[in-house]
Amino acid sequence: MGGHTTGRILIDGGQTGTRLRVETPAGTDDRELGPIRTDQPVVEQIARALHDAGIPEATWSMAAGVSGLTPQAARPSALLAAVADLGVTSVALAHDSVTAYLAANRDGFGVVTAVGTGVVTLGVGPAGVHRVDGWGHLFGDAGSAYWIGRAGIDAALRAFDGRGSATVLRDRAAEVFGPLDELYMVVQGDPDRVARVAGFARAVDAAARDGDAVAQGIIDDAADELAGSALTALDRSGHRPGEKARISWMGSVMTANDRLRGRFVEVVGDAAPGVDIGAPYGQPLDGVRLLAGLDESHPLAAEVHRSGR
């Protein structure tokens, strides 16, 4: 691609990894980059990722949905200045709950629960936009991969101590982390501890599929947490019984875990009869693409931080 190419850069930045898509008239180029660290400034990480990715010289518009993007952290003008040398002339930034919502439900009213390493739920309705949870692994993210993984490790250690019920998670935790009496030190000393704990959610899911009652209870509790957040977001965004709304999800934790997703759909369906509950219309990068064209009258428009022409 040469210097006269006009294209679009799309970024879906998460705590486990970042997906980058470069769109030009010649086609698309998808890449996998490193995670977004929510304990570090977000704008600088995005700019560094773009420079490290070797974006070719061209004229670009850029849109990004990013985990941990608080209003204060957004700083679209600073981001534009940091990537202007790459030919970027405009940026549209939003929290990844916004892009997840657009990917799942497009511009209709309803709710999305975006479940990955963390989790955030977003309701959009007549009363505006209402975000539920997304408070990070220390204080929230109930039902997320981290939450499930941590609960699984807790159950393993309780079984190891003799305080809890017998569970295959005891053996699975030892296989993943090593001797259980060393586990807490090993994990605490690992700079990637959040991702490692979240990764143990896969072991909990596998144990639940194999019939382990403790693991099944953890998955069911996670589904109940996610359903509660979705129903809260639906109510707080102004939905009234009988009005059209759609509840969906985003992320592999929901799409790959049949038990979790099935219970979520059941609990939400029982509590909100008549609301459409279904799989997402698209993937996160599809939602990122919709940022730039979002109608200014839409409730989500106020959640998008812009700079440039």
Coordinates of C-alpha atoms in Angstrom, one line a residue:
M1 CA 0.0 0.0 0.0
G2 CA 1.4 3.4 -0.9
G3 CA 1.1 6.9 0.4
H4 CA -2.1 7.7 -1.4
T5 CA -4.2 4.9 0.0
T6 CA -7.2 5.9 2.0
G7 CA -8.3 3.3 4.5
R8 CA -9.6 2.5 7.9
I9 CA -7.9 1.1 11.0
L10 CA -10.1 -0.8 13.5
I11 CA -9.0 -1.8 17.0
D12 CA -10.7 -4.1 19.5
G13 CA -8.5 -3.8 22.6
G14 CA -9.0 -6.3 25.4
Q15 CA -7.2 -7.5 28.5
T16 CA -6.2 -10.8 26.9
G17 CA -5.3 -9.5 23.5
T18 CA -5.9 -6.8 20.9
R19 CA -7.4 -7.4 17.4
L20 CA -6.3 -5.0 14.7
R21 CA -7.9 -4.8 11.3
V22 CA -6.5 -2.7 8.4
E23 CA -9.1 -2.0 5.7
T24 CA -8.2 -0.6 2.3
P25 CA -9.7 -0.8 -1.2
A26 CA -7.4 -3.8 -1.8
G27 CA -8.9 -5.8 1.1
T28 CA -8.5 -6.4 4.8
D29 CA -5.5 -7.4 7.0
D30 CA -6.3 -8.8 10.4
R31 CA -3.6 -9.0 13.1
E32 CA -3.4 -10.1 16.7
L33 CA -1.5 -7.8 19.1
G34 CA -0.8 -7.8 22.8
P35 CA -3.3 -7.1 25.6
I36 CA -4.4 -3.7 26.9
R37 CA -3.2 -3.3 30.5
T38 CA -6.0 -1.5 32.4
D39 CA -3.5 -0.4 35.1
Q40 CA -1.6 1.7 32.6
P41 CA -2.5 4.7 30.4
V42 CA -4.7 3.4 27.5
V43 CA -3.9 6.0 24.8
E44 CA -0.2 5.4 24.9
Q45 CA -0.7 1.6 24.6
I46 CA -2.9 2.0 21.5
A47 CA -0.4 4.4 19.9
R48 CA 2.5 2.0 20.7
A49 CA 0.6 -1.0 19.3
L50 CA -0.1 0.8 16.0
H51 CA 3.6 1.8 15.6
D52 CA 4.8 -1.7 16.5
A53 CA 2.3 -3.2 14.0
G54 CA 4.1 -1.5 11.0
I55 CA 1.1 0.3 9.6
P56 CA 2.0 1.4 6.1
E57 CA 2.1 5.0 5.0
A58 CA -1.4 6.1 3.9
T59 CA -4.3 8.3 4.9
W60 CA -6.3 6.6 7.7
S61 CA -9.4 7.0 9.8
M62 CA -9.2 5.1 13.0
A63 CA -11.8 3.7 15.4
A64 CA -11.2 1.7 18.6
G65 CA -13.2 0.0 21.2
V66 CA -10.9 -0.5 24.3
S67 CA -11.2 -2.2 27.7
G68 CA -10.7 0.1 30.6
L69 CA -11.4 3.3 28.6
T70 CA -12.8 5.7 31.2
P71 CA -13.9 9.1 30.0
Q72 CA -10.8 10.6 31.6
A73 CA -8.5 8.0 29.9
A74 CA -10.0 8.5 26.4
R75 CA -8.1 11.6 25.3
P76 CA -8.8 11.4 21.6
S77 CA -6.8 14.5 20.7
A78 CA -3.7 13.0 22.4
L79 CA -4.2 9.7 20.5
L80 CA -4.6 11.6 17.2
A81 CA -1.4 13.5 17.9
A82 CA 0.5 10.3 18.8
V83 CA -0.4 8.5 15.6
A84 CA -0.6 11.4 13.1
D85 CA 2.9 10.4 11.8
L86 CA 1.2 7.2 10.5
G87 CA -1.2 9.2 8.4
V88 CA -4.2 9.0 10.8
T89 CA -6.4 12.0 10.3
S90 CA -9.4 11.1 12.6
V91 CA -10.0 8.9 15.6
A92 CA -13.2 7.6 17.3
L93 CA -12.7 6.0 20.7
A94 CA -15.2 4.2 22.9
H95 CA -15.2 1.8 25.8
D96 CA -15.4 -1.8 24.5
S97 CA -18.9 -2.2 25.9
V98 CA -20.1 0.3 23.3
T99 CA -18.5 -1.5 20.4
A100 CA -19.7 -4.8 21.8
Y101 CA -23.2 -3.4 22.0
L102 CA -23.1 -2.3 18.4
A103 CA -21.7 -5.6 17.3
A104 CA -24.4 -7.6 19.2
N105 CA -27.5 -5.4 18.7
R106 CA -26.6 -2.8 16.1
D107 CA -28.5 0.4 16.9
G108 CA -31.7 -1.1 18.4
F109 CA -32.5 -0.8 22.1
G110 CA -31.6 -3.6 24.5
V111 CA -28.6 -5.0 26.4
V112 CA -25.3 -6.6 25.7
T113 CA -23.2 -8.5 28.2
A114 CA -19.6 -8.6 27.0
V115 CA -17.8 -11.5 28.8
G116 CA -14.1 -12.0 28.5
T117 CA -11.3 -11.9 31.0
G118 CA -13.5 -9.2 32.6
V119 CA -17.2 -8.4 32.0
V120 CA -19.3 -5.3 31.4
T121 CA -23.0 -5.1 30.6
L122 CA -24.5 -2.2 28.7
G123 CA -28.2 -1.2 28.5
V124 CA -29.4 1.2 25.9
G125 CA -33.0 2.4 25.9
P126 CA -35.5 5.3 26.3
A127 CA -33.8 6.5 29.4
G128 CA -30.3 6.5 27.8
V129 CA -27.3 4.4 28.4
H130 CA -26.6 2.4 31.6
R131 CA -23.5 0.5 32.3
V132 CA -23.4 -2.3 34.9
D133 CA -20.2 -3.8 36.5
G134 CA -17.0 -3.7 34.5
W135 CA -15.3 -2.8 37.8
G136 CA -12.2 -4.9 37.2
H137 CA -11.0 -8.1 38.7
L138 CA -10.4 -6.6 42.1
F139 CA -13.8 -5.2 42.7
G140 CA -16.2 -6.7 40.1
D141 CA -16.4 -8.4 36.8
A142 CA -18.9 -10.9 38.2
G143 CA -19.4 -13.9 35.9
S144 CA -16.3 -13.2 33.9
A145 CA -13.5 -15.7 33.0
Y146 CA -11.4 -14.2 35.8
W147 CA -14.4 -14.6 38.2
I148 CA -14.9 -18.2 37.1
G149 CA -11.2 -19.0 37.2
R150 CA -10.8 -17.5 40.6
A151 CA -13.8 -19.4 42.0
G152 CA -12.4 -22.6 40.5
I153 CA -9.0 -22.1 42.3
D154 CA -10.8 -21.2 45.5
A155 CA -12.8 -24.5 45.3
A156 CA -9.6 -26.4 44.6
L157 CA -7.9 -24.9 47.6
R158 CA -10.9 -25.5 49.8
A159 CA -10.9 -29.1 48.8
F160 CA -7.1 -29.3 49.5
D161 CA -7.6 -27.8 53.0
G162 CA -10.6 -30.1 53.7
R163 CA -12.9 -27.1 54.0
G164 CA -14.8 -27.7 50.9
S165 CA -16.4 -30.5 48.8
A166 CA -14.3 -32.9 46.8
T167 CA -13.8 -31.7 43.2
V168 CA -11.6 -32.6 40.2
L169 CA -10.7 -28.9 40.2
R170 CA -8.2 -29.8 42.9
D171 CA -6.2 -32.0 40.5
R172 CA -6.8 -29.6 37.6
A173 CA -5.4 -26.7 39.6
A174 CA -2.3 -28.7 40.5
E175 CA -1.8 -29.6 36.8
V176 CA -2.0 -26.0 35.7
F177 CA -0.2 -24.1 38.6
G178 CA 1.9 -26.8 40.3
P179 CA 1.8 -27.8 44.0
L180 CA -1.3 -26.3 45.7
D181 CA 0.6 -25.2 48.8
E182 CA 2.7 -23.0 46.5
L183 CA -0.1 -21.8 44.1
Y184 CA -0.8 -18.5 45.8
M185 CA 2.8 -17.4 45.7
V186 CA 3.3 -18.6 42.1
V187 CA 0.2 -16.7 40.9
Q188 CA 0.8 -13.5 42.9
G189 CA 4.4 -13.3 41.6
D190 CA 3.3 -13.6 37.9
P191 CA 2.9 -10.3 36.0
D192 CA 0.3 -12.1 33.8
R193 CA -1.6 -13.4 36.9
V194 CA -5.0 -11.9 35.7
A195 CA -4.8 -13.8 32.4
R196 CA -3.6 -17.0 34.1
V197 CA -6.4 -17.0 36.6
A198 CA -8.9 -16.2 33.8
G199 CA -7.5 -19.1 31.8
F200 CA -8.4 -21.5 34.5
A201 CA -12.1 -20.9 33.6
R202 CA -11.5 -23.3 30.7
A203 CA -10.7 -26.0 33.3
V204 CA -13.8 -25.2 35.3
D205 CA -15.9 -25.4 32.1
A206 CA -14.4 -28.8 31.2
A207 CA -15.0 -30.1 34.7
A208 CA -18.6 -28.9 34.6
R209 CA -19.1 -30.7 31.3
D210 CA -17.7 -33.9 32.8
G211 CA -20.3 -33.7 35.6
D212 CA -18.3 -32.2 38.5
A213 CA -20.9 -30.7 40.8
V214 CA -18.7 -28.0 42.2
A215 CA -17.7 -26.8 38.8
Q216 CA -21.3 -26.9 37.6
G217 CA -22.2 -24.7 40.6
I218 CA -19.6 -22.2 39.7
I219 CA -20.8 -22.0 36.1
D220 CA -24.4 -21.6 37.3
D221 CA -23.5 -18.9 39.7
A222 CA -21.6 -17.1 37.0
A223 CA -24.7 -17.3 34.7
D224 CA -26.9 -15.9 37.5
E225 CA -24.5 -13.0 38.0
L226 CA -24.5 -12.2 34.3
A227 CA -28.3 -12.5 34.1
G228 CA -28.7 -10.2 37.1
S229 CA -26.5 -7.5 35.5
A230 CA -28.4 -7.8 32.1
L231 CA -31.7 -7.4 33.8
T232 CA -30.5 -4.4 35.8
A233 CA -29.2 -2.8 32.7
L234 CA -32.5 -3.4 30.9
D235 CA -34.5 -1.8 33.7
R236 CA -32.1 1.2 34.3
S237 CA -32.0 2.1 30.6
G238 CA -35.8 2.6 30.7
H239 CA -37.3 -0.5 29.3
R240 CA -40.9 -1.1 30.1
P241 CA -42.8 -4.4 29.8
G242 CA -44.1 -4.9 26.3
E243 CA -41.6 -2.6 24.6
K244 CA -39.3 -4.0 22.0
A245 CA -35.8 -4.8 23.2
R246 CA -33.0 -7.3 22.5
I247 CA -30.6 -9.0 24.9
S248 CA -27.4 -10.5 23.5
W249 CA -23.8 -11.2 24.4
M250 CA -20.3 -10.9 23.2
G251 CA -17.1 -13.0 23.9
S252 CA -16.0 -16.6 23.7
V253 CA -16.9 -17.2 27.4
M254 CA -20.6 -17.0 26.5
T255 CA -20.4 -18.5 23.0
A256 CA -18.3 -21.5 23.9
N257 CA -19.9 -22.4 27.2
D258 CA -23.3 -24.1 26.6
R259 CA -24.2 -24.4 30.2
L260 CA -23.4 -20.8 31.0
R261 CA -25.2 -19.4 28.0
G262 CA -28.2 -21.8 28.4
R263 CA -28.8 -20.8 32.1
F264 CA -28.3 -17.1 31.2
V265 CA -31.0 -17.3 28.5
E266 CA -33.3 -19.2 30.8
V267 CA -33.0 -16.8 33.8
V268 CA -33.3 -13.7 31.7
G269 CA -36.2 -15.1 29.7
D270 CA -38.1 -16.0 32.8
A271 CA -37.6 -12.5 34.3
A272 CA -38.2 -10.5 31.0
P273 CA -40.8 -12.3 29.0
G274 CA -41.3 -11.0 25.5
V275 CA -37.7 -9.6 25.2
D276 CA -35.8 -11.0 22.3
I277 CA -32.7 -13.0 23.5
G278 CA -30.3 -14.1 20.8
A279 CA -26.8 -14.5 19.5
P280 CA -24.9 -11.4 18.4
Y281 CA -25.4 -10.1 14.9
G282 CA -21.6 -9.6 14.5
Q283 CA -18.1 -9.7 16.0
P284 CA -16.4 -6.9 18.0
L285 CA -14.6 -5.4 15.1
D286 CA -18.0 -5.1 13.3
G287 CA -19.1 -2.9 16.2
V288 CA -15.9 -0.9 16.0
R289 CA -16.6 -0.1 12.3
L290 CA -20.1 1.2 13.3
L291 CA -18.6 3.8 15.7
A292 CA -17.8 6.3 13.0
G293 CA -21.2 6.2 11.4
L294 CA -23.3 6.3 14.6
D295 CA -26.2 8.8 14.3
E296 CA -25.6 11.8 16.6
S297 CA -29.2 11.4 18.0
H298 CA -28.5 7.9 19.2
P299 CA -28.0 7.5 23.0
L300 CA -24.6 5.8 22.4
A301 CA -23.2 8.8 20.4
A302 CA -22.4 10.6 23.7
E303 CA -20.2 7.6 24.6
V304 CA -17.9 8.1 21.6
H305 CA -14.8 10.3 21.9
R306 CA -13.7 11.9 18.6
S307 CA -10.9 14.0 17.3
G308 CA -9.9 15.1 13.7
R309 CA -11.8 15.4 10.5

